[in-house]
Coordinates of C-alpha atoms in Angstrom, one line a residue:
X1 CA 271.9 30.5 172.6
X2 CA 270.6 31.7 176.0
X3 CA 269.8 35.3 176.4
X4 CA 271.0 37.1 179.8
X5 CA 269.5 40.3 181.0
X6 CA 269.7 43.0 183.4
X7 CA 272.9 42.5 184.1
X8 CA 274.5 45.6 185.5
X9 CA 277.8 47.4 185.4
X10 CA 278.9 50.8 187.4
X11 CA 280.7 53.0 185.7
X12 CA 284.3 52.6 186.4
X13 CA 283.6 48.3 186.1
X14 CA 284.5 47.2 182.8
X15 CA 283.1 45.1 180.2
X16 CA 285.5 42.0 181.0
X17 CA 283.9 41.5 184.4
X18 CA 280.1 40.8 182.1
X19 CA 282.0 36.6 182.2
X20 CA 282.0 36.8 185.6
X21 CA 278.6 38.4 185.8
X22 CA 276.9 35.4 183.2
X23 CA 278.5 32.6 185.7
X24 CA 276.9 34.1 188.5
X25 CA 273.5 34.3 187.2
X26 CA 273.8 31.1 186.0
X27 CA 276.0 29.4 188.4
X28 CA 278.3 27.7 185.5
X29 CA 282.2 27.8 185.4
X30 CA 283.9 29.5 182.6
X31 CA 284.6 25.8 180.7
X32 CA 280.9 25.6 180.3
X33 CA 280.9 29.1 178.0
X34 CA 281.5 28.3 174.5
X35 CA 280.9 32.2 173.3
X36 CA 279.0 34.9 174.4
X37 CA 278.2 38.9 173.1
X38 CA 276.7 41.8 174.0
X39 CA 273.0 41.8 172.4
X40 CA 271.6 45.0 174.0
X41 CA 273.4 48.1 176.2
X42 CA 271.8 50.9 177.8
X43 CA 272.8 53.5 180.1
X44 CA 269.9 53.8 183.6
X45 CA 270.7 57.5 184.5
X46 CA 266.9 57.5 186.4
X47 CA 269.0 58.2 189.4
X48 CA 271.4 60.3 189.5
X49 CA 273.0 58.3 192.3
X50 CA 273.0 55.1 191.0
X51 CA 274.0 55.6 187.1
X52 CA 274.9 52.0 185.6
X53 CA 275.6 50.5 182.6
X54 CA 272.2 47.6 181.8
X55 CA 273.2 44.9 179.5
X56 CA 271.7 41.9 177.8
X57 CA 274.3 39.3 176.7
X58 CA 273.4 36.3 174.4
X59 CA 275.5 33.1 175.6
X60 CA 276.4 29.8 173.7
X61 CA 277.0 26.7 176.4
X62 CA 277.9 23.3 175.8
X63 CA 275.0 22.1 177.6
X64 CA 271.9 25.2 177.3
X65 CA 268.8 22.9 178.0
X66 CA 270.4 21.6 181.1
X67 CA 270.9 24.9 182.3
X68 CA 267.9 26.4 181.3
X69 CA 265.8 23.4 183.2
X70 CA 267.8 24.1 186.0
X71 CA 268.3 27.8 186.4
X72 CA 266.1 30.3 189.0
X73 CA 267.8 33.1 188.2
X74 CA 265.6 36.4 186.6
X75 CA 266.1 37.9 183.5
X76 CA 266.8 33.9 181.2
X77 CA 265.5 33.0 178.2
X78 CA 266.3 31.6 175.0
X79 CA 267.2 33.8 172.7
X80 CA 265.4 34.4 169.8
X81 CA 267.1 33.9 166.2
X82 CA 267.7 37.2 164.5
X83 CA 268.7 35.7 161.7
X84 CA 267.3 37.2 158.0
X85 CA 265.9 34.8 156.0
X86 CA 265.1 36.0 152.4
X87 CA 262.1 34.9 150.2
X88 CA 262.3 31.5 148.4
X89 CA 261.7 31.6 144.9
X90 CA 262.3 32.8 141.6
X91 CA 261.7 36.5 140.0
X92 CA 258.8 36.6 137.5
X93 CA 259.1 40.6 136.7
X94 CA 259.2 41.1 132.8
X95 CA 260.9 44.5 133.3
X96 CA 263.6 45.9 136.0
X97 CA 262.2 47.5 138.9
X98 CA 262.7 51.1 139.3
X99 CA 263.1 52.8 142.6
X100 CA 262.5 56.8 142.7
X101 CA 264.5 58.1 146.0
X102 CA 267.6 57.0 147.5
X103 CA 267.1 57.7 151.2
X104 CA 267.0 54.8 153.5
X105 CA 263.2 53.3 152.0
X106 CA 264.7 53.1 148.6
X107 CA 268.4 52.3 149.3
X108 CA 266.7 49.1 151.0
X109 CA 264.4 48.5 148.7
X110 CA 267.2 48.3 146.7
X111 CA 269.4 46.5 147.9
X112 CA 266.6 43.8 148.6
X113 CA 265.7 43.5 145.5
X114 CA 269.5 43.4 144.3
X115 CA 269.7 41.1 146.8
X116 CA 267.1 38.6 145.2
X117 CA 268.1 39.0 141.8
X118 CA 265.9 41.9 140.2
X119 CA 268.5 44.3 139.4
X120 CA 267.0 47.8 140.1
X121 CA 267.4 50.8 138.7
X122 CA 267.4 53.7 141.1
X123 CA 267.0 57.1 140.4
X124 CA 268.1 59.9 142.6
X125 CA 267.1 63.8 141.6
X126 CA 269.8 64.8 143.7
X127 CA 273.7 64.1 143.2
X128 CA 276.3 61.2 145.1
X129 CA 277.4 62.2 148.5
X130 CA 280.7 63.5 147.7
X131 CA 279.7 65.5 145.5
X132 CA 276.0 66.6 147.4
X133 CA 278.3 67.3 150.8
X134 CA 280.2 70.1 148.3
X135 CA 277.2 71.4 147.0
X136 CA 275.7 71.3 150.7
X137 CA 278.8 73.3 151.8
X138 CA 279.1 75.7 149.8
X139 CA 275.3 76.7 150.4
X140 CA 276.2 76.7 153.9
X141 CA 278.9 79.2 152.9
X142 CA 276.8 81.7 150.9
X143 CA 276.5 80.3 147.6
X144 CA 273.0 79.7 145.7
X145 CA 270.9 77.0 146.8
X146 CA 270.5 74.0 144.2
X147 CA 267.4 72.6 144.4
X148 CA 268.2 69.4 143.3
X149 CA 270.8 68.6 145.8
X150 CA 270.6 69.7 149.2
X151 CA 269.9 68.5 152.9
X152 CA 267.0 67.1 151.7
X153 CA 267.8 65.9 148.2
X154 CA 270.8 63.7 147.3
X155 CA 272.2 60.0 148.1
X156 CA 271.3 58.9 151.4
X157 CA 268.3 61.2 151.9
X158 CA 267.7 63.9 154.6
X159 CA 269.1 61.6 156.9
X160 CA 272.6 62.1 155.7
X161 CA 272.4 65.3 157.2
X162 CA 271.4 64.8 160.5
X163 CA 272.2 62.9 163.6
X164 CA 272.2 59.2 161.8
X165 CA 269.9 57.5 165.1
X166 CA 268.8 54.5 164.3
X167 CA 266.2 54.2 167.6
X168 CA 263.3 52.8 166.4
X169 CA 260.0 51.5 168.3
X170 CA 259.7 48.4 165.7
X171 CA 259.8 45.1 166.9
X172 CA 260.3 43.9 163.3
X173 CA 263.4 41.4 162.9
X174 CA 264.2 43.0 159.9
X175 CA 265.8 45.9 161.9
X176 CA 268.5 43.8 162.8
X177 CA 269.4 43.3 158.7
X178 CA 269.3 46.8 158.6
X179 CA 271.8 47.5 161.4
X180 CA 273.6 44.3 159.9
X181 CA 274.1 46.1 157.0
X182 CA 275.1 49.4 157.8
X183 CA 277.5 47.9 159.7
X184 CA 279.3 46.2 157.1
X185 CA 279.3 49.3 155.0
X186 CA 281.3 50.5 157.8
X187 CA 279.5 52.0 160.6
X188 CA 280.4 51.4 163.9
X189 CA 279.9 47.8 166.0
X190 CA 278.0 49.1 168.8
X191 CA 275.1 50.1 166.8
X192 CA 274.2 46.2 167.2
X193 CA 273.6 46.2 171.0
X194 CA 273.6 50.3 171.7
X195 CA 270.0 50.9 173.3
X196 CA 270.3 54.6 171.6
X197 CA 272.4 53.9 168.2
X198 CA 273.5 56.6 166.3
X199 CA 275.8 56.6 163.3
X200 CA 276.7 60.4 162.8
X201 CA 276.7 62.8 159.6
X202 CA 280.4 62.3 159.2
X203 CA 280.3 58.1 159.5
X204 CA 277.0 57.8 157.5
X205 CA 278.2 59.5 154.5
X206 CA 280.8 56.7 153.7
X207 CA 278.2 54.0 154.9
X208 CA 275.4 54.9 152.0
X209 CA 278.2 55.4 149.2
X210 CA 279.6 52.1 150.0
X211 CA 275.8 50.5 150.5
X212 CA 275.3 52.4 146.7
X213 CA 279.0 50.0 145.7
X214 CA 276.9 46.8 146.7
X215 CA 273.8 47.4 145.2
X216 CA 275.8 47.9 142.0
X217 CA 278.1 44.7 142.5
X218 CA 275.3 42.5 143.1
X219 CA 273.7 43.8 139.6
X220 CA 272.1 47.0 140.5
X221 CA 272.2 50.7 138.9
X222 CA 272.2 54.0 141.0
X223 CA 271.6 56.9 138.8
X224 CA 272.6 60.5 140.1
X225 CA 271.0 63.8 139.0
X226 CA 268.2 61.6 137.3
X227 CA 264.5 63.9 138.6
X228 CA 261.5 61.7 137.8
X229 CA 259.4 64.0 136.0
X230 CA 256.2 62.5 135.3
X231 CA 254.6 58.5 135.3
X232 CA 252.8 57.2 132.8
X233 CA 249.6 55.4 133.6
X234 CA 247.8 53.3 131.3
X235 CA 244.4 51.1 132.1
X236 CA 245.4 51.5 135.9
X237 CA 248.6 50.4 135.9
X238 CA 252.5 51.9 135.8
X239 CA 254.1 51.8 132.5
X240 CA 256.7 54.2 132.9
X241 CA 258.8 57.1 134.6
X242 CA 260.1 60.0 132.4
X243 CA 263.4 61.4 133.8
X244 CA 264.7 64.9 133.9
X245 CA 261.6 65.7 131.3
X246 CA 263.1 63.4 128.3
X247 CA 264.4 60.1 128.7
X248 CA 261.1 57.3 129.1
X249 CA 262.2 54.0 131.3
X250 CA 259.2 51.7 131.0
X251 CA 258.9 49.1 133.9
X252 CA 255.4 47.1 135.3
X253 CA 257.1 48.3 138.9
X254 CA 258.0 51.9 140.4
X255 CA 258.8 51.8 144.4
X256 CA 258.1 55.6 145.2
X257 CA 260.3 56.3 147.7
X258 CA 260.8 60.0 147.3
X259 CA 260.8 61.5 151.0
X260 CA 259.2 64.0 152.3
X261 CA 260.2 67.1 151.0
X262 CA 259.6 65.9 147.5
X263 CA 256.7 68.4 147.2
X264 CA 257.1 68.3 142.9
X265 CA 256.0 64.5 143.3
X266 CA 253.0 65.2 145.9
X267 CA 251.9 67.7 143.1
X268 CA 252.5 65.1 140.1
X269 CA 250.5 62.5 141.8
X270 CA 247.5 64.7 143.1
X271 CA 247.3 65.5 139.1
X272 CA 247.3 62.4 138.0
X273 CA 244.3 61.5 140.3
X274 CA 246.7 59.0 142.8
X275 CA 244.8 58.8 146.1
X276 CA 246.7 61.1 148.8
X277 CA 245.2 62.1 152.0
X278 CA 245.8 64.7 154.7
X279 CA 247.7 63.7 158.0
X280 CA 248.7 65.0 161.4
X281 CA 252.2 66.7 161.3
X282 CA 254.4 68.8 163.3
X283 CA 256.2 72.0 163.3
X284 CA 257.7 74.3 165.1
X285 CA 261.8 75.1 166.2
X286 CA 265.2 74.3 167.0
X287 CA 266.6 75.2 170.4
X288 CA 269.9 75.0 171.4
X289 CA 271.7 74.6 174.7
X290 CA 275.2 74.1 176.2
X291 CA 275.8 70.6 175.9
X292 CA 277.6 70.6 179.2
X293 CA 274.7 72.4 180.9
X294 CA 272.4 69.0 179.5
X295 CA 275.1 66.8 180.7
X296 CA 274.9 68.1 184.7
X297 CA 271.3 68.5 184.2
X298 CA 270.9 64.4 183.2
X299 CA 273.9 63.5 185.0
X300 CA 274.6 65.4 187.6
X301 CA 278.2 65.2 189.6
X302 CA 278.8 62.0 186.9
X303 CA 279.1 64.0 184.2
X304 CA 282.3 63.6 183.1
X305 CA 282.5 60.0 183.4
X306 CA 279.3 59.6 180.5
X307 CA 279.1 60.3 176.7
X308 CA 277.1 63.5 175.8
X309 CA 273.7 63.2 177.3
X310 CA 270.4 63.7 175.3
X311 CA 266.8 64.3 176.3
X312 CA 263.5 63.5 175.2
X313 CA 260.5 65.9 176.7
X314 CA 256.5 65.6 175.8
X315 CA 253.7 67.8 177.1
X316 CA 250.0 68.6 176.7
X317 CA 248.4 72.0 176.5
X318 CA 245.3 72.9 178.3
X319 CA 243.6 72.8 175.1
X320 CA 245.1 69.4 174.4
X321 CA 247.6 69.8 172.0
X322 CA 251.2 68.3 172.0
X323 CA 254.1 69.9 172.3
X324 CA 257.6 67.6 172.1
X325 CA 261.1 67.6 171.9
X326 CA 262.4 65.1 168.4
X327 CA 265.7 64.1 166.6
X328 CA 267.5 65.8 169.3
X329 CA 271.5 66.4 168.5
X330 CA 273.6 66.1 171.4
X331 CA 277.1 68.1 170.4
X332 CA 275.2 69.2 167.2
X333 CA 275.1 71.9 165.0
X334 CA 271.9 73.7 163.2
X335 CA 271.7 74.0 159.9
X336 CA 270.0 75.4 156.8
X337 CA 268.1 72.6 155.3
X338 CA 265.8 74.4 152.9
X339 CA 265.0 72.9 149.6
X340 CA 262.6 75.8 147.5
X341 CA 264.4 79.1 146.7
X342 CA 262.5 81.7 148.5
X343 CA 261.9 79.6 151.7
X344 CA 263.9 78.7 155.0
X345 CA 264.0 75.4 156.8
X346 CA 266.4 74.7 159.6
X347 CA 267.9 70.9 160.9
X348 CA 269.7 69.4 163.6
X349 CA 273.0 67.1 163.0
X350 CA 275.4 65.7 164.9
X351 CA 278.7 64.1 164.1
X352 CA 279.7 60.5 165.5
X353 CA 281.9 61.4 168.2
X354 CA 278.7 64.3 169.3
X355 CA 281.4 66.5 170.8
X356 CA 280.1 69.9 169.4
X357 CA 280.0 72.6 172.1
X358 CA 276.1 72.9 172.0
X359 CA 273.5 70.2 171.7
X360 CA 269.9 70.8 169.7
X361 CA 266.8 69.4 169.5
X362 CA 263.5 70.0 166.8
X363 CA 261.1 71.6 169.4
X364 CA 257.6 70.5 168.1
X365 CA 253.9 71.4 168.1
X366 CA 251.3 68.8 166.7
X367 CA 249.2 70.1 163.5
X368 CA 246.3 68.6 162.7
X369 CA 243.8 68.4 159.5
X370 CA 241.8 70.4 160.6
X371 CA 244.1 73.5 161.0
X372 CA 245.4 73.6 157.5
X373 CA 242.1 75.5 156.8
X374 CA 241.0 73.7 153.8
X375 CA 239.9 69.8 152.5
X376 CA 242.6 70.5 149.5
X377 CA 244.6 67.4 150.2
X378 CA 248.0 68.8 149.6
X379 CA 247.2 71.7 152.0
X380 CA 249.3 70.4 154.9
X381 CA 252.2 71.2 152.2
X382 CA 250.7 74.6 151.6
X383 CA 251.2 75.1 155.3
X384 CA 254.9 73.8 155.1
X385 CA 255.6 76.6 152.0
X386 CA 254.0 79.4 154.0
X387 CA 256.2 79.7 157.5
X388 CA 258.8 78.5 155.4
X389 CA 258.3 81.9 153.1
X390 CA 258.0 83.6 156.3
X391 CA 260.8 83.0 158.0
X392 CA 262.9 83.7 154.8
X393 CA 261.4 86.7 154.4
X394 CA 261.8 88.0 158.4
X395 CA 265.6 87.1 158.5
X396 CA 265.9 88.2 154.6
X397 CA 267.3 85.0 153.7
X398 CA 269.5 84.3 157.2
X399 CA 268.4 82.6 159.7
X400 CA 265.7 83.5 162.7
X401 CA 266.8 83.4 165.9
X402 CA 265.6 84.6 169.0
X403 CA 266.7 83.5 173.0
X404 CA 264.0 81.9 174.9
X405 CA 263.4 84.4 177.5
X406 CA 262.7 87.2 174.4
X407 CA 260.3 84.8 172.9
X408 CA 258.3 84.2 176.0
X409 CA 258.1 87.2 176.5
X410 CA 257.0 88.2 172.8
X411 CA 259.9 90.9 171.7
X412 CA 262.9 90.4 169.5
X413 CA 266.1 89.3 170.5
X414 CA 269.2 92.0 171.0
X415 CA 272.0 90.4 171.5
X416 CA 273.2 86.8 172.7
X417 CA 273.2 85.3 175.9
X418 CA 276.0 82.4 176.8
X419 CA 275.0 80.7 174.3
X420 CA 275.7 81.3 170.5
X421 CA 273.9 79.6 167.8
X422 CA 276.1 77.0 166.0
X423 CA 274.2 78.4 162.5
X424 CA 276.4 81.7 162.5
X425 CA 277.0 84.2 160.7
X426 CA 273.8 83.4 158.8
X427 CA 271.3 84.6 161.4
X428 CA 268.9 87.0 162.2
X429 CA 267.3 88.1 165.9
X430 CA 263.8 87.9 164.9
X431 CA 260.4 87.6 166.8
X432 CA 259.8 84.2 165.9
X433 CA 255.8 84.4 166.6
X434 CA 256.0 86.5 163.5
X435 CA 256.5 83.5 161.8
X436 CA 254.4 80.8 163.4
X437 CA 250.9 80.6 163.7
X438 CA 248.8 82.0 167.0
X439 CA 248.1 78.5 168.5
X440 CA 251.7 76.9 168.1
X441 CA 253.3 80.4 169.3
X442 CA 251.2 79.7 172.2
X443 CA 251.7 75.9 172.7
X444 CA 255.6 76.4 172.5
X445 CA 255.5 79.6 175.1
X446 CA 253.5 77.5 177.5
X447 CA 255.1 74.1 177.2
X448 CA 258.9 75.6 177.4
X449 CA 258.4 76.6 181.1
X450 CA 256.8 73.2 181.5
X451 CA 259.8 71.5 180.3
X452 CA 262.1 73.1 182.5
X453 CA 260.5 71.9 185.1
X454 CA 261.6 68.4 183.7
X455 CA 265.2 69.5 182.5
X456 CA 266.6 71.7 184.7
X457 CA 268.0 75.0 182.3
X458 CA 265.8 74.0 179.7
X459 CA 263.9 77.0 179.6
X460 CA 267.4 79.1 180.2
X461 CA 266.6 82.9 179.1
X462 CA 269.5 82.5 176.6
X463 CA 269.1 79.3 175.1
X464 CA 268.7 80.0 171.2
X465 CA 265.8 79.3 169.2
X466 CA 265.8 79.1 165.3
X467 CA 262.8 78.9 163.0
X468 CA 261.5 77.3 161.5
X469 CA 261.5 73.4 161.8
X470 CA 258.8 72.4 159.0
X471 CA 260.3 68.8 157.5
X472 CA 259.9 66.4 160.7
X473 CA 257.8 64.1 158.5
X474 CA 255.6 64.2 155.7
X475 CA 251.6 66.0 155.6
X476 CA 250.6 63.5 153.0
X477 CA 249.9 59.7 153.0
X478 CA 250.2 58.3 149.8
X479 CA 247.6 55.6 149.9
X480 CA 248.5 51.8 149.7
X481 CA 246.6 48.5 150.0
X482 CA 247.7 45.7 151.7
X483 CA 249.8 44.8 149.2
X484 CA 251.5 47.9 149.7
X485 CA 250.6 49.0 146.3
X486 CA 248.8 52.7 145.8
X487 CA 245.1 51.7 145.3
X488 CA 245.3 54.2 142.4
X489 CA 247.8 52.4 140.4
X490 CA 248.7 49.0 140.3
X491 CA 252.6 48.9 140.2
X492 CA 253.4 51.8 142.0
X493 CA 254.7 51.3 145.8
X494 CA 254.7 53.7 148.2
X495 CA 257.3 53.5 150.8
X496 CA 259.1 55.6 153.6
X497 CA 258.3 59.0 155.1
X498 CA 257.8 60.6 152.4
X499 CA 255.0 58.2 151.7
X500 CA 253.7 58.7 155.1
X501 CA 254.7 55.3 156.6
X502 CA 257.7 55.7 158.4
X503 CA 259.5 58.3 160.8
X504 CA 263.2 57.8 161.1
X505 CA 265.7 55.6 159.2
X506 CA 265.1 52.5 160.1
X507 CA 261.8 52.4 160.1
X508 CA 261.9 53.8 156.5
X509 CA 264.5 51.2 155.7
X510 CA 262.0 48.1 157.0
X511 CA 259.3 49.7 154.7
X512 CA 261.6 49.4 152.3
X513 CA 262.2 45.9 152.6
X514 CA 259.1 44.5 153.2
X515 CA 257.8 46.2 149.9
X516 CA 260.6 44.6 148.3
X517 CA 260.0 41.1 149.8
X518 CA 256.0 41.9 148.6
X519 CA 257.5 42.8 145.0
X520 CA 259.6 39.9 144.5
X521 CA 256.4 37.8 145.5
X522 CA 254.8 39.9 143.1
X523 CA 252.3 37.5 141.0
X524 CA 253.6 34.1 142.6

């Protein structure tokens, strides 16, 4: 298989002409292609002039060495074989394997191991999407908050409740068996070759309940509404998980793949003397925009022609501290995503089609050890709790919002602007400094301005702030070896975000994997 790249369409060219394109590069005639298929797509909107489709397209000819000896043309090679191959062997484990979390780490851990022939047993604290997206609903509608089953908690993770993008810097071939997968559980093709792949809230809950069908058929159990309560630890090594306080499941193997909002578990292992440390986080907002204002801004007169644009913006203060856009939601929605009764946490999602009136993004301002204002390990957490009580308590349960230009300017909102946030009627108009800490008030007011330099509108008077985005990833690292076991415990493996080793779904799902893979070697 030869691998073709840089091939470019314009917008109104269609796919069918990419033939034409391969036997040009590599001056062949069409009997010489055997098959060929889009690898990689991307859209190059750098000039606003000149937007064009960029694709890579792996080719199968009937003579590929000859070519390949012969060709001049840019851009050739062979392409590499992304094949997975699973480890050779046979299990040893004495007891089933047990898997605390069903987000993307422990549904692949899962599956992996299901895969190979280990039969997990996974427990999730929170309920099975059908039932979770009720439960999630009615919140939404002004019912009481479980705190079991939520945005956060529940099958499929946080990430059920977001934007589904599966962008991830990993070069790691196993991120090809994850998109493999999650397309046979039904999401969409292009996620193969899409340069930006996104699955959608709507899409993805259908993809992990039929990911949950496999990991039963090939031997597997998922258990619902199953909290792991405690771990029992004898001579240095995991014996055990009690569930829901009572029932005892004893295993030589626990994959801790909790996430990170699982602040009960962070407080069960810091007891239990498990080695945790502190780590860099982020905080801060969501803003909201018109999603045809982003469009023009990205696109300009081509607008129409192009799916819903997104955005990605990073700046440093003058005291050195970053301030960035993440998980932004083009044709999103905000949402409540808090977990803890008493507390507020807000979210972006998106649906697949992303054709929601106003985009979002998290708008984010780096935290550090060092101001969490004490060597307590789960202080970062503390941190978390504390703007989360904060804004509950400002917006009296609803929702702080303020427009951009109040903020700046340090005065609460009055009334709204063009825009409306997507997260009514459950809002507020707040001052949202009253919330946040000095330095990340002052980071966000001075690195807003900065970013509409980048984007025009960006820092639009009326665009619509909400407060307070506190869950972009974990404050703790759980920490593992190189066997990827906890150097506190031997058995237990800490995996995903929640862990501290991952920040988005497929990277969480790799983790997930490899630890698997290192289990199922476990003792060879």
């Amino acid at each position: 298989m030869i691998r073709v790249g840089e091939i470019k369409l314009k917008l109104e060219e269609n796919e069918k002409v990419l033939e034409q394109k391969i036997k040009k590069r590599l001056h062949i005639n069409s009997e010489e292609i055997l098959a060929w298929k889009i690898y990689k797509k991307g859209l190059d909107a750098r000039k606003k002039e000149k937007i064009q489709y960029v694709y890579t397209v792996d080719v199968k000819l009937k003579n590929e060495k000859k070519v390949l000896e012969h060709t001049r043309a840019k851009n050739v090679t062979i392409a590499l074989d992304m094949t997975y191959y699973f480890p050779q062997g046979k299990p040893v484990l004495k007891t089933r394997p047990i898997i605390i979390g069903f987000g993307p780490a422990g549904m692949f851990a899962g599956l992996l191991l299901a895969e190979m022939g280990l039969c997990p047993i996974i427990l999730e604290r929170g309920q099975d999407v059908d039932r979770r997206s009720k439960t999630v609903q009615e919140f939404w509608a002004g019912k009481e908050l479980n705190t079991e089953s939520n945005v956060q908690f529940g099958e499929g993770g946080a990430g059920t409740f977001s934007d589904g993008k599966l962008t991830t810097r990993s070069k790691d071939i196993r991120s090809r068996k994850v998109l493999e997968e999650l397309v046979e559980a039904g999401a969409p093709q292009e996620i193969l070759y899409d340069n930006k792949p996104h699955i959608g809230t709507d899409k993805l809950k259908q993809v992990v309940k039929n990911i949950r069908k496999k990991i039963i058929s090939l031997g597997g159990e998922v258990w619902f509404d199953s909290k792991v309560t405690d771990l029992k630890i004898a001579e240095g090594k995991i014996k055990a998980v009690i569930i829901n306080d009572g029932k005892r499941i004893n295993t030589e193997v626990v994959v801790l793949a909790t996430g990170h909002s699982a602040r009960d578990i962070f407080a069960l292992l810091h007891k239990k003397g498990i080695c945790l440390e502190q780590k860099p986080f982020a905080m801060g907002v969501r803003i909201e925009h018109k999603q045809s204002m982003i469009n023009q801004a990205q696109y300009g007169e081509k607008a129409s022609k192009l799916p819903a644009a997104d955005y990605k913006l990073t700046y440093t203060t003058k005291k050195g501290r970053a301030v960035y856009t993440f998980c932004m939601c083009p044709g999103g929605i905000v949402v409540n995503a808090s977990s803890e009764k008493g507390h507020l946490a807000v979210n972006g999602m998106s649906e697949y089609k992303r054709d929601g009136i106003n985009a979002n993004s998290a708008l984010l301002v780096q935290v550090f050890p060092e101001d969490f204002g004490s060597q307590n390990v789960l202080e970062g957490m503390f941190l978390q709790r504390k703007l989360e009580e904060k804004a509950f308590q400002l917006g009296k349960g609803a929702i702080p919002v303020q427009l951009v230009g109040d903020f700046l300017e340090g005065k609460c909102s009055e009334s709204w602007g063009e825009i409306n946030s997507t997260c009514q009627p459950t809002v507020m108009f707040c001052n949202i400094a009253d919330i946040l800490p000095q330095f990340m008030t002052e980071a966000l007011q001075e690195a807003i301005p900065e970013f509409g330099k980048k984007l025009q509108g960006f820092d639009k008077k009326d665009a619509v702030l909400t407060a307070v985005e506190s869950r972009s990833s974990s404050p703790i690292r759980i920490v593992r070896n190189e066997q990827r076991e906890s150097i506190s415990v031997k058995g237990l493996y800490p995996v995903g975000e929640g862990a501290g080793y991952a920040g988005g779904i497929v990277s969480a799902a790799i983790d997930g994997i490899i630890t698997a893979e290192t289990i199922f070697r476990k003792d060879r």
